[in-house]
Short mmCIF file of C-alpha atoms in Angstrom, two decimals:
data_model
loop_
_atom_site.label_atom_id
_atom_site.label_comp_id
_atom_site.label_asym_id
_atom_site.label_seq_id
_atom_site.Cartn_x
_atom_site.Cartn_y
_atom_site.Cartn_z
CA MET A 382 15.92 1.21 8.26
CA ALA A 383 12.60 1.06 10.12
CA SER A 384 11.41 -2.13 11.79
CA TRP A 385 8.16 -4.04 11.34
CA ARG A 386 8.01 -4.34 15.12
CA ARG A 387 5.76 -1.64 16.54
CA SER A 388 7.29 0.52 19.21
CA CYS A 389 5.38 3.53 20.54
CA ARG A 390 6.84 6.55 22.24
CA GLU A 391 5.78 7.29 25.81
CA GLY A 392 2.12 8.31 25.92
CA LEU A 393 1.04 6.27 22.87
CA GLU A 394 -0.25 2.69 22.87
CA ILE A 395 -1.50 0.19 20.30
CA ARG A 396 -4.41 -1.79 21.71
CA PRO A 397 -7.78 -3.25 20.65
CA SER A 398 -10.34 -0.79 19.30
CA VAL A 399 -13.99 -1.83 19.52
CA GLY A 400 -15.16 -3.09 16.13
CA LYS A 401 -11.93 -2.03 14.40
CA GLY A 402 -9.26 -4.54 15.37
CA LEU A 403 -6.25 -2.68 16.76
CA GLY A 404 -5.89 1.08 17.02
CA LEU A 405 -3.48 3.75 18.24
CA PHE A 406 -4.39 5.50 21.52
CA THR A 407 -2.96 8.30 23.63
CA THR A 408 -2.63 7.99 27.38
CA LYS A 409 -2.20 11.72 27.91
CA ALA A 410 -3.68 14.96 26.61
CA LEU A 411 -2.28 16.28 23.34
CA GLU A 412 -2.42 19.84 22.07
CA GLU A 413 -3.55 20.93 18.61
CA GLY A 414 -0.75 20.75 16.03
CA GLU A 415 1.44 18.53 18.20
CA GLU A 416 3.80 16.25 16.27
CA LEU A 417 3.22 12.69 17.46
CA PHE A 418 5.86 10.83 15.49
CA GLU A 419 7.56 10.49 12.14
CA GLU A 420 8.61 7.22 10.57
CA ASP A 421 10.16 5.62 7.52
CA PRO A 422 8.65 2.62 5.73
CA VAL A 423 9.40 -0.76 7.25
CA CYS A 424 12.25 -2.54 5.50
CA GLY A 425 12.59 0.36 3.09
CA MET A 426 9.37 -0.67 1.37
CA ALA A 427 8.82 2.49 -0.71
CA LEU A 428 8.42 1.18 -4.25
CA LEU A 429 8.20 2.90 -7.60
CA MET A 430 5.27 1.70 -9.67
CA PHE A 431 5.61 -0.12 -12.98
CA ASP A 432 5.86 1.69 -16.30
CA GLN A 433 6.50 5.16 -14.97
CA PRO A 434 8.42 7.27 -17.47
CA ASN A 435 9.98 9.29 -14.64
CA GLY A 436 10.74 6.36 -12.34
CA ARG A 437 14.46 6.32 -13.12
CA ARG A 438 14.70 9.97 -12.10
CA HIS A 439 14.05 9.03 -8.46
CA CYS A 440 15.98 7.09 -5.84
CA GLN A 441 14.92 3.44 -5.95
CA HIS A 442 14.85 3.34 -2.16
CA CYS A 443 13.52 6.62 -0.77
CA MET A 444 11.99 8.12 -3.96
CA ARG A 445 13.94 11.39 -3.64
CA PHE A 446 14.44 13.13 -6.98
CA LEU A 447 17.91 12.55 -8.44
CA PRO A 448 20.09 15.35 -9.85
CA GLU A 449 19.78 16.33 -13.51
CA THR A 450 23.16 14.73 -14.17
CA LEU A 451 24.57 11.91 -12.11
CA GLU A 452 28.15 12.93 -12.81
CA GLY A 453 29.67 14.80 -9.93
CA GLY A 454 26.54 14.39 -7.83
CA THR A 455 25.90 12.20 -4.82
CA SER A 456 23.79 9.65 -6.73
CA VAL A 457 25.17 6.12 -6.84
CA CYS A 458 24.24 3.12 -8.95
CA CYS A 459 23.86 -0.57 -8.16
CA ALA A 460 27.30 -2.17 -8.01
CA ALA A 461 26.07 -5.07 -10.15
CA GLY A 462 25.11 -2.68 -12.93
CA CYS A 463 21.38 -3.47 -13.05
CA GLY A 464 20.50 0.19 -13.68
CA ALA A 465 19.07 0.99 -10.23
CA PHE A 466 20.14 4.40 -8.92
CA TYR A 467 20.12 5.74 -5.37
CA CYS A 468 20.43 9.26 -4.02
CA THR A 469 23.21 8.32 -1.57
CA LYS A 470 25.40 5.39 -0.58
CA ALA A 471 23.35 5.14 2.63
CA CYS A 472 20.18 4.49 0.63
CA ARG A 473 21.96 1.90 -1.51
CA GLU A 474 23.23 0.15 1.60
CA GLU A 475 19.76 0.05 3.17
CA ALA A 476 18.24 -1.27 -0.05
CA TRP A 477 20.92 -3.98 -0.18
CA ALA A 478 18.94 -5.95 2.43
CA HIS A 479 16.70 -7.11 -0.41
CA HIS A 480 18.48 -5.85 -3.53
CA SER A 481 21.42 -8.17 -2.94
CA VAL A 482 19.02 -10.94 -4.01
CA LEU A 483 16.43 -9.04 -6.03
CA CYS A 484 18.78 -7.35 -8.47
CA GLY A 485 17.87 -6.84 -12.11
CA ALA A 486 21.24 -8.28 -13.06
CA ASN A 487 19.93 -11.62 -11.73
CA GLU A 488 18.18 -13.18 -14.73
CA CYS A 489 15.91 -15.33 -12.56
CA TRP A 490 14.69 -12.27 -10.66
CA ALA A 491 14.35 -10.24 -13.86
CA ASN A 492 12.04 -12.95 -15.24
CA PHE A 493 9.94 -12.96 -12.05
CA GLU A 494 9.65 -9.17 -12.13
CA GLN A 495 8.53 -9.35 -15.76
CA GLU A 496 5.80 -11.85 -14.81
CA ALA A 497 4.65 -9.52 -12.04
CA ARG A 498 4.51 -6.73 -14.63
CA GLU A 499 2.37 -8.91 -16.89
CA CYS A 500 0.03 -9.43 -13.93
CA CYS A 501 0.21 -5.65 -13.37
CA ASN A 502 0.73 -6.44 -9.71
CA GLU A 503 3.40 -4.65 -7.66
CA TYR A 504 2.31 -6.53 -4.53
CA TYR A 505 4.34 -9.52 -5.75
CA ILE A 506 7.42 -7.28 -5.78
CA LEU A 507 6.65 -5.82 -2.36
CA ALA A 508 6.16 -9.31 -0.92
CA ALA A 509 9.43 -10.47 -2.48
CA ARG A 510 11.26 -7.55 -0.87
CA ALA A 511 9.83 -8.40 2.54
CA LEU A 512 10.79 -12.07 2.24
CA ALA A 513 14.27 -11.30 0.90
CA SER A 514 14.87 -9.01 3.90
CA LEU A 515 14.09 -11.73 6.48
CA ARG A 516 17.04 -12.83 8.57
CA ALA A 517 15.45 -15.41 10.91
CA ASP A 518 16.75 -18.98 10.52
CA THR A 519 15.17 -20.75 13.51
CA LEU A 520 12.06 -22.60 12.42
CA GLU A 521 9.24 -23.41 14.83
CA GLU A 522 5.82 -24.94 14.28
CA ASP A 523 3.99 -21.70 13.47
CA LEU A 524 6.02 -20.12 10.68
CA TRP A 525 3.85 -17.01 10.37
CA GLU A 526 4.24 -16.08 14.04
CA GLN A 527 8.03 -15.97 13.56
CA SER A 528 7.76 -13.31 10.87
CA PRO A 529 8.25 -9.68 11.93
CA TRP A 530 4.87 -8.77 10.38
CA SER A 531 2.80 -11.31 12.36
CA GLY A 532 1.13 -8.51 14.35
CA TYR A 533 -0.44 -6.87 11.27
CA ALA A 534 -3.91 -7.57 9.87
CA SER A 535 -3.24 -10.13 7.16
CA PRO A 536 -6.18 -11.80 5.42
CA ALA A 537 -5.30 -13.82 2.33
CA TRP A 538 -5.32 -11.32 -0.48
CA TRP A 539 -7.83 -13.27 -2.56
CA GLU A 540 -10.23 -12.58 0.33
CA THR A 541 -9.60 -8.83 0.16
CA MET A 542 -11.31 -8.22 -3.15
CA LYS A 543 -14.69 -8.65 -4.76
CA ARG A 544 -15.29 -10.13 -8.16
CA PRO A 545 -15.76 -7.38 -10.74
CA LYS A 546 -19.32 -7.07 -12.00
CA TYR A 547 -20.62 -5.45 -15.15
CA GLU A 548 -23.70 -3.38 -14.66
CA ASP A 549 -26.37 -1.59 -16.69
CA SER A 550 -24.08 0.35 -19.02
CA ASP A 551 -23.42 -2.74 -21.14
CA SER A 552 -26.60 -4.68 -20.44
CA GLU A 553 -28.37 -3.71 -23.69
CA SER A 554 -25.44 -4.52 -25.91
CA SER A 555 -24.80 -7.79 -24.05
CA ALA A 556 -28.43 -8.83 -24.40
CA SER A 557 -28.35 -8.12 -28.13
CA HIS A 558 -25.47 -10.58 -28.46
CA GLY A 559 -27.11 -13.22 -26.30
CA GLU A 560 -24.77 -12.56 -23.34
CA SER A 561 -25.73 -12.43 -19.68
CA SER A 562 -25.26 -9.32 -17.57
CA SER A 563 -24.83 -9.24 -13.79
CA ALA A 564 -28.52 -8.49 -13.40
CA ASP A 565 -29.38 -11.81 -15.12
CA LEU A 566 -27.47 -13.94 -12.59
CA ASP A 567 -29.16 -15.50 -9.58
CA SER A 568 -27.48 -15.80 -6.18
CA GLU A 569 -26.19 -19.31 -6.90
CA ASP A 570 -24.54 -18.16 -10.14
CA GLU A 571 -23.06 -15.17 -8.34
CA ALA A 572 -21.64 -17.38 -5.60
CA SER A 573 -20.19 -19.76 -8.19
CA LEU A 574 -18.45 -16.92 -10.03
CA ASP A 575 -17.13 -15.51 -6.76
CA ARG A 576 -15.60 -18.89 -5.89
CA PHE A 577 -14.10 -19.21 -9.36
CA PHE A 578 -12.63 -15.71 -9.14
CA GLN A 579 -11.00 -16.31 -5.77
CA SER A 580 -9.76 -19.73 -6.91
CA THR A 581 -8.13 -18.11 -9.97
CA VAL A 582 -6.37 -15.54 -7.80
CA ARG A 583 -5.22 -18.25 -5.39
CA ASP A 584 -3.88 -20.40 -8.24
CA GLN A 585 -1.93 -17.47 -9.63
CA THR A 586 -0.47 -16.79 -6.17
CA CYS A 587 0.57 -20.43 -5.89
CA ASP A 588 2.33 -20.28 -9.27
CA MET A 589 4.08 -16.99 -8.47
CA GLY A 590 5.11 -18.33 -5.06
CA GLN A 591 6.90 -21.27 -6.65
CA LYS A 592 8.68 -18.97 -9.09
CA LEU A 593 9.71 -16.65 -6.26
CA LEU A 594 11.06 -19.63 -4.33
CA SER A 595 13.30 -20.46 -7.28
CA VAL A 596 14.65 -16.89 -7.09
CA LEU A 597 15.26 -16.85 -3.34
CA GLU A 598 16.25 -20.47 -2.68
CA GLY A 599 19.70 -20.74 -1.15
CA GLN A 600 20.12 -16.96 -0.90
CA VAL A 601 17.79 -15.98 1.94
CA SER A 602 16.88 -17.15 5.45
CA SER A 603 15.38 -20.57 6.00
CA LEU A 604 12.21 -18.88 7.31
CA ALA A 605 11.61 -17.09 3.98
CA GLU A 606 12.07 -20.36 2.08
CA ALA A 607 9.83 -22.26 4.50
CA LEU A 608 7.04 -19.71 4.15
CA LEU A 609 7.08 -20.10 0.36
CA ARG A 610 7.22 -23.91 0.57
CA ALA A 611 4.15 -23.94 2.83
CA GLY A 612 1.82 -23.33 -0.10
CA PRO A 613 0.11 -20.16 -1.33
CA GLU A 614 -1.38 -19.11 2.04
CA PRO A 615 1.70 -17.40 3.60
CA LEU A 616 2.42 -15.43 0.40
CA GLY A 617 -1.29 -14.71 0.04
CA ARG A 618 -1.46 -13.40 3.62
CA LEU A 619 1.63 -11.26 3.11
CA MET A 620 0.10 -9.72 -0.02
CA GLY A 621 -3.19 -9.25 1.82
CA LEU A 622 -1.29 -7.45 4.58
CA LEU A 623 0.23 -5.13 1.99
CA ARG A 624 -3.15 -4.43 0.36
CA VAL A 625 -4.86 -3.66 3.67
CA ASN A 626 -2.07 -1.55 5.18
CA ALA A 627 -0.40 0.11 2.19
CA MET A 628 -0.06 3.87 2.05
CA ALA A 629 0.41 5.61 -1.29
CA LEU A 630 3.21 8.04 -2.15
CA HIS A 631 3.84 10.81 -4.65
CA ALA A 632 7.28 12.28 -5.22
CA PHE A 633 8.04 15.27 -7.43
CA ARG A 634 11.15 16.97 -8.58
CA GLN A 635 10.38 20.16 -6.71
CA VAL A 636 7.49 21.54 -4.70
CA GLY A 637 5.22 23.74 -6.81
CA GLU A 638 6.26 22.41 -10.22
CA ASP A 639 3.90 20.96 -12.80
CA GLU A 640 2.20 17.81 -11.51
CA ASP A 641 3.36 15.54 -14.32
CA GLN A 642 6.94 16.75 -14.42
CA ASP A 643 9.24 14.03 -13.09
CA LEU A 644 6.38 12.54 -11.06
CA ALA A 645 6.88 9.14 -9.43
CA ARG A 646 4.42 7.06 -7.45
CA GLY A 647 4.96 4.39 -4.87
CA MET A 648 3.58 2.40 -1.94
CA ALA A 649 4.87 1.81 1.56
CA ILE A 650 4.01 0.12 4.85
CA TYR A 651 4.48 2.01 8.13
CA SER A 652 4.53 0.34 11.51
CA LEU A 653 2.53 2.94 13.47
CA THR A 654 0.65 4.92 10.81
CA SER A 655 -0.69 1.67 9.35
CA ALA A 656 -2.21 0.90 12.77
CA MET A 657 -4.35 4.05 12.75
CA ASN A 658 -8.07 3.67 12.06
CA HIS A 659 -10.37 5.93 10.05
CA ASP A 660 -12.64 8.64 11.39
CA GLY A 661 -14.56 11.12 9.25
CA GLU A 662 -13.84 13.70 11.96
CA ALA A 663 -10.23 12.66 12.43
CA ASN A 664 -8.16 14.11 15.25
CA CYS A 665 -4.85 13.56 13.39
CA PHE A 666 -3.46 14.03 9.90
CA VAL A 667 -0.55 12.65 7.88
CA SER A 668 2.00 14.84 6.15
CA SER A 669 5.33 14.35 4.41
CA ASP A 670 8.62 16.18 4.24
CA PRO A 671 9.39 17.37 0.68
CA ASP A 672 13.04 16.41 1.21
CA MET A 673 12.15 12.88 2.37
CA PRO A 674 9.19 11.61 0.30
CA GLN A 675 9.15 8.19 1.94
CA ARG A 676 8.92 9.55 5.50
CA CYS A 677 5.53 10.33 6.99
CA LEU A 678 4.72 12.57 9.95
CA VAL A 679 1.58 12.42 12.06
CA ARG A 680 0.23 15.47 13.90
CA THR A 681 -2.91 16.33 15.81
CA LEU A 682 -5.68 18.38 14.20
CA ARG A 683 -7.20 19.44 17.52
CA ARG A 684 -6.75 18.92 21.23
CA VAL A 685 -6.96 15.22 22.09
CA GLU A 686 -8.03 13.96 25.51
CA PRO A 687 -6.35 11.10 27.44
CA GLU A 688 -7.43 7.56 26.38
CA GLU A 689 -8.83 8.89 23.09
CA GLU A 690 -8.11 6.87 19.95
CA LEU A 691 -5.92 8.63 17.41
CA CYS A 692 -7.52 8.44 13.95
CA ILE A 693 -6.89 9.76 10.47
CA ASP A 694 -9.23 10.37 7.55
CA TYR A 695 -8.44 7.73 4.93
CA LEU A 696 -9.74 10.05 2.21
CA GLN A 697 -8.02 13.14 3.56
CA GLY A 698 -7.71 15.74 0.82
CA SER A 699 -9.85 13.85 -1.70
CA PRO A 700 -12.31 15.72 -3.96
CA TYR A 701 -15.02 13.06 -3.47
CA THR A 702 -18.59 14.08 -2.70
CA THR A 703 -20.23 12.90 0.52
CA GLU A 704 -21.98 10.06 -1.31
CA GLN A 705 -18.79 8.97 -3.05
CA ARG A 706 -16.84 9.01 0.22
CA CYS A 707 -19.44 6.80 1.89
CA GLN A 708 -19.30 4.32 -0.99
CA VAL A 709 -15.49 4.18 -1.03
CA LEU A 710 -15.22 3.72 2.74
CA LEU A 711 -17.83 0.96 2.74
CA GLN A 712 -16.37 -0.96 -0.20
CA GLN A 713 -12.72 -0.47 0.71
CA TYR A 714 -12.73 -0.81 4.49
CA GLY A 715 -16.19 -2.01 5.50
CA ILE A 716 -16.84 1.30 7.27
CA ALA A 717 -20.58 1.94 7.42
CA PRO A 718 -21.68 5.55 6.75
CA PRO A 719 -22.82 7.60 9.76
CA GLU A 720 -26.53 8.21 10.22
CA GLU A 721 -26.05 11.84 9.24
CA PRO A 722 -23.04 12.06 6.91
CA LYS A 723 -21.39 15.46 6.99
CA GLU A 724 -20.21 17.30 3.92
CA PRO A 725 -16.46 16.79 3.42
CA MET A 726 -14.11 19.68 3.74
CA PRO A 727 -13.77 21.50 0.40
CA TYR A 728 -10.94 20.32 -1.83
CA MET A 729 -8.20 22.87 -1.24
CA GLY A 730 -5.28 21.43 -3.22
CA THR A 731 -1.86 21.92 -1.67
CA ALA A 732 -1.67 22.63 2.04
CA PHE A 733 1.57 23.20 3.92
CA VAL A 734 2.18 23.01 7.66
CA ASP A 735 5.64 24.03 8.80
CA GLY A 736 7.07 23.11 5.43
CA HIS A 737 5.30 19.74 5.23
CA VAL A 738 2.75 18.71 2.64
CA CYS A 739 -0.66 17.51 3.77
CA ALA A 740 -2.81 15.34 1.54
CA GLY A 741 -4.75 12.07 1.21
CA THR A 742 -3.60 8.88 2.91
CA ARG A 743 -4.86 5.36 2.32
CA ALA A 744 -4.89 3.40 -0.91
CA HIS A 745 -8.31 2.79 -2.49
CA GLN A 746 -8.84 -0.01 -4.97
CA GLN A 747 -11.90 -0.42 -7.18
CA THR A 748 -13.15 -2.75 -9.87
CA ALA A 749 -12.82 -2.04 -13.58
CA GLY A 750 -12.01 -5.42 -15.10
CA TRP A 751 -12.70 -9.15 -14.86
CA CYS A 752 -9.44 -11.04 -14.89
CA LEU A 753 -6.65 -10.54 -12.39
CA ILE A 754 -4.05 -11.38 -15.01
CA VAL A 755 -5.06 -8.50 -17.28
CA SER A 756 -5.67 -5.98 -14.50
CA SER A 757 -3.72 -2.73 -14.40
CA PHE A 758 -3.03 0.17 -12.07
CA LEU A 759 -4.95 3.38 -12.51
CA PHE A 760 -4.21 6.48 -10.53
CA LYS A 761 -6.41 9.34 -9.45
CA THR A 762 -4.48 12.16 -7.81
CA MET A 763 -6.35 13.38 -4.80
CA THR A 764 -4.34 16.57 -4.44
CA SER A 765 -2.16 18.77 -6.57
CA THR A 766 0.64 18.67 -4.02
CA ALA A 767 4.23 18.32 -5.10
CA ILE A 768 4.78 15.43 -2.71
CA SER A 769 1.51 13.92 -1.59
CA TRP A 770 -0.36 11.01 -0.14
CA HIS A 771 -3.06 10.02 -2.59
CA VAL A 772 -5.86 7.57 -3.18
CA LEU A 773 -4.71 4.70 -5.37
CA LEU A 774 -7.32 3.32 -7.77
CA TRP A 775 -6.76 -0.35 -8.56
CA HIS A 776 -8.97 -2.79 -10.45
CA PHE A 777 -10.48 -4.67 -7.52
CA HIS A 778 -12.84 -3.90 -4.66
CA ILE A 779 -11.37 -4.75 -1.31
CA LYS A 780 -13.52 -7.03 0.82
CA THR A 781 -14.96 -5.82 4.11
CA ILE A 782 -12.17 -6.06 6.66
CA PRO A 783 -12.56 -4.59 10.16
CA GLY A 784 -9.61 -2.50 11.25
CA THR A 785 -6.40 -1.61 9.53
CA SER A 786 -3.91 -2.73 12.13
#
């Protein structure tokens, strides 16, 4: 199981990047196509999304496709009989770090998971997995600094989104019914709605935090319990960390098969890859091994000079136009467009390098609804790869946040 703690191989360093927070740098020259590192998600954080018809066909830990029949194969099920299946005993044992507490056979957890489903918010499940995996019991004054994820960018998640706004498309119909559109609101009204929106998200986080505490209490480390008892901020920061740093996953039954056949989607946090900043002319790219969907590999796209920052293109492989890319990068990451934006590389679909699949990387979230409680996940596949990194469309804009460390 990978660790939250960031440890670089010789020649790589994580250090401050001007205007971007932290970044990954090389201290020596790198050749084109050089493999820098490969890594698994921290704490086995690959997660299948809600309401996926093919979700049960994939390992609940690493997302590998399971055999057609479980009989006689290597697949194993949860010992408590909750219905979770794993590709091997090793995967089941790794998942046990959190699944021992967060098992569907536990009625209290099953109820919490159902509430998260009703919120259409997998980040509550990801945060629960991280907290359930904590093992620290020594409590000091600053609880957050004792967590293994304290070195990651972690704004409260209600600060990482913008209030959805309805624009011109419905203005006429709204006016005919005596309703106000966004264009009718002055700055004071806008600010008031923004505060109300963030307050609603914070209140929901507080409520979910108390319910999660009732699930974990007495079964996890004292640090996990203390973080949840400290109010909504620690859980909100953990969810903000996940939103800012999450990478998106696709796993298929077999490379080259129909895109919708046995498709599963997930999210994961990576200790080093999540520290890499964006560059429209990236010097590195992310790929994945078809046999290990949860594992990512980072390679160079060109020769890299000593002391150069290693960057990836957050919209790698996406079919967006130049204008769309600029809008997404500004809204999602606060990255201002260059003075002379260059045309993106043409959308090429599947690309393989030494048997690995190359595709899009970061998760993009955008507004399509008003209330957090009735939000839902939408997906837009950025490539037609069998196992791919893709851009995740969610129902909220992410607030401007410098860096992705």
